[in-house]
Amino acid sequence: MMDINAFRAELETRLLIEKEYIIQELSSIEDYQEKLELLGKFNDKYKELVKRLANENGIDLTASYQTENPSNSGNLSNEQIILGKTMGIYDRLVDELYEEITNIN
């Protein structure tokens, strides 16, 4: 059984670091379109970090999510559960990143 709260906390920490890297990168980019492309890069980092953390924690993303009550799971994969529980973190950080991009111009 995976600890989704610990996973979420670790993912948030790592995403905050990635966000800071991207914000630093912004200062060296002139082109607005290129700056916006950094949002896609951040999305890739999010997906990559989910996979890396799952790997570090021995979580098989393709396996069915195990709950205490098997009738409740609805056959969702671990990856679907993780993305569902962490998308809010990603959304908040990508919004903050977008603010940074649009404020610089």
mmCIF file of C-alpha atoms in Angstrom:
data_model
loop_
_atom_site.group_PDB
_atom_site.id
_atom_site.type_symbol
_atom_site.label_atom_id
_atom_site.label_comp_id
_atom_site.label_asym_id
_atom_site.label_seq_id
_atom_site.Cartn_x
_atom_site.Cartn_y
_atom_site.Cartn_z
ATOM 1 C CA MET A 1 0.000 0.000 0.000
ATOM 2 C CA MET A 2 1.515 3.312 -0.991
ATOM 3 C CA ASP A 3 1.514 6.380 1.241
ATOM 4 C CA ILE A 4 -0.053 8.939 -1.065
ATOM 5 C CA ASN A 5 0.456 11.827 1.389
ATOM 6 C CA ALA A 6 4.196 11.213 1.668
ATOM 7 C CA PHE A 7 4.361 10.849 -2.118
ATOM 8 C CA ARG A 8 2.492 14.140 -2.569
ATOM 9 C CA ALA A 9 4.758 16.003 -0.137
ATOM 10 C CA GLU A 10 7.932 14.752 -1.823
ATOM 11 C CA LEU A 11 6.563 15.544 -5.282
ATOM 12 C CA GLU A 12 5.620 19.068 -4.201
ATOM 13 C CA THR A 13 9.125 19.676 -2.813
ATOM 14 C CA ARG A 14 10.765 18.531 -6.036
ATOM 15 C CA LEU A 15 8.339 20.467 -8.237
ATOM 16 C CA LEU A 16 9.027 23.655 -6.273
ATOM 17 C CA ILE A 17 12.735 23.193 -7.031
ATOM 18 C CA GLU A 18 11.988 22.641 -10.732
ATOM 19 C CA LYS A 19 9.806 25.758 -10.749
ATOM 20 C CA GLU A 20 12.688 27.807 -9.314
ATOM 21 C CA TYR A 21 15.045 26.486 -12.011
ATOM 22 C CA ILE A 22 12.583 27.494 -14.703
ATOM 23 C CA ILE A 23 12.099 30.954 -13.165
ATOM 24 C CA GLN A 24 15.893 31.416 -13.266
ATOM 25 C CA GLU A 25 15.875 30.298 -16.900
ATOM 26 C CA LEU A 26 13.243 32.949 -17.731
ATOM 27 C CA SER A 27 15.682 35.806 -17.207
ATOM 28 C CA SER A 28 17.890 34.570 -20.054
ATOM 29 C CA ILE A 29 15.038 34.240 -22.565
ATOM 30 C CA GLU A 30 13.865 37.229 -24.603
ATOM 31 C CA ASP A 31 11.163 35.649 -26.744
ATOM 32 C CA TYR A 32 7.694 35.521 -25.132
ATOM 33 C CA GLN A 33 6.695 32.388 -27.069
ATOM 34 C CA GLU A 34 9.844 30.657 -25.873
ATOM 35 C CA LYS A 35 8.987 31.640 -22.302
ATOM 36 C CA LEU A 36 5.529 30.122 -22.690
ATOM 37 C CA GLU A 37 7.137 26.897 -23.916
ATOM 38 C CA LEU A 38 8.672 26.577 -20.448
ATOM 39 C CA LEU A 39 5.167 25.717 -19.184
ATOM 40 C CA GLY A 40 5.303 22.588 -21.350
ATOM 41 C CA LYS A 41 8.738 21.819 -19.988
ATOM 42 C CA PHE A 42 7.322 22.083 -16.460
ATOM 43 C CA ASN A 43 4.514 19.682 -17.401
ATOM 44 C CA ASP A 44 7.121 17.200 -18.659
ATOM 45 C CA LYS A 45 9.039 17.583 -15.385
ATOM 46 C CA TYR A 46 5.865 16.834 -13.428
ATOM 47 C CA LYS A 47 5.257 13.597 -15.339
ATOM 48 C CA GLU A 48 8.925 12.663 -15.118
ATOM 49 C CA LEU A 49 8.992 13.273 -11.352
ATOM 50 C CA VAL A 50 5.870 11.139 -10.820
ATOM 51 C CA LYS A 51 7.614 8.273 -12.635
ATOM 52 C CA ARG A 52 10.917 8.797 -10.829
ATOM 53 C CA LEU A 53 9.291 8.969 -7.380
ATOM 54 C CA ALA A 54 7.198 5.892 -8.116
ATOM 55 C CA ASN A 55 10.343 4.073 -9.138
ATOM 56 C CA GLU A 56 12.203 5.195 -5.995
ATOM 57 C CA ASN A 57 9.300 4.006 -3.846
ATOM 58 C CA GLY A 58 8.850 0.705 -5.657
ATOM 59 C CA ILE A 59 5.402 1.679 -6.939
ATOM 60 C CA ASP A 60 4.239 0.056 -10.146
ATOM 61 C CA LEU A 61 2.284 2.814 -11.882
ATOM 62 C CA THR A 62 0.434 0.361 -14.106
ATOM 63 C CA ALA A 63 -0.729 -1.838 -11.217
ATOM 64 C CA SER A 64 -4.250 -1.489 -9.858
ATOM 65 C CA TYR A 65 -4.520 0.763 -6.846
ATOM 66 C CA GLN A 66 -5.097 -1.285 -3.695
ATOM 67 C CA THR A 67 -7.550 0.073 -1.147
ATOM 68 C CA GLU A 68 -8.733 -1.353 2.137
ATOM 69 C CA ASN A 69 -12.098 -1.834 0.500
ATOM 70 C CA PRO A 70 -11.500 -3.510 -2.889
ATOM 71 C CA SER A 71 -15.028 -2.746 -4.110
ATOM 72 C CA ASN A 72 -14.253 1.000 -3.912
ATOM 73 C CA SER A 73 -11.196 1.107 -6.132
ATOM 74 C CA GLY A 74 -13.015 1.020 -9.453
ATOM 75 C CA ASN A 75 -9.909 -0.550 -11.004
ATOM 76 C CA LEU A 76 -7.895 2.656 -11.165
ATOM 77 C CA SER A 77 -4.157 2.300 -11.679
ATOM 78 C CA ASN A 78 -1.642 3.651 -9.176
ATOM 79 C CA GLU A 79 -0.702 6.262 -11.793
ATOM 80 C CA GLN A 80 -4.306 7.486 -12.126
ATOM 81 C CA ILE A 81 -4.627 7.773 -8.355
ATOM 82 C CA ILE A 82 -1.298 9.626 -8.049
ATOM 83 C CA LEU A 83 -2.121 12.029 -10.876
ATOM 84 C CA GLY A 84 -5.562 12.623 -9.373
ATOM 85 C CA LYS A 85 -4.111 13.355 -5.935
ATOM 86 C CA THR A 86 -1.228 15.539 -7.165
ATOM 87 C CA MET A 87 -2.751 17.484 -10.055
ATOM 88 C CA GLY A 88 -3.775 20.269 -7.662
ATOM 89 C CA ILE A 89 -0.132 20.854 -6.712
ATOM 90 C CA TYR A 90 0.868 20.943 -10.363
ATOM 91 C CA ASP A 91 -1.993 23.318 -11.257
ATOM 92 C CA ARG A 92 -1.064 25.749 -8.489
ATOM 93 C CA LEU A 93 2.628 25.779 -9.391
ATOM 94 C CA VAL A 94 2.023 26.095 -13.132
ATOM 95 C CA ASP A 95 -0.295 29.052 -12.409
ATOM 96 C CA GLU A 96 2.471 30.679 -10.355
ATOM 97 C CA LEU A 97 4.912 30.017 -13.174
ATOM 98 C CA TYR A 98 2.526 31.551 -15.703
ATOM 99 C CA GLU A 99 2.271 34.646 -13.479
ATOM 100 C CA GLU A 100 6.073 34.916 -13.477
ATOM 101 C CA ILE A 101 6.168 34.661 -17.264
ATOM 102 C CA THR A 102 3.467 37.246 -17.879
ATOM 103 C CA ASN A 103 4.769 39.677 -15.220
ATOM 104 C CA ILE A 104 8.241 39.851 -16.729
ATOM 105 C CA ASN A 105 6.938 41.131 -20.060
#
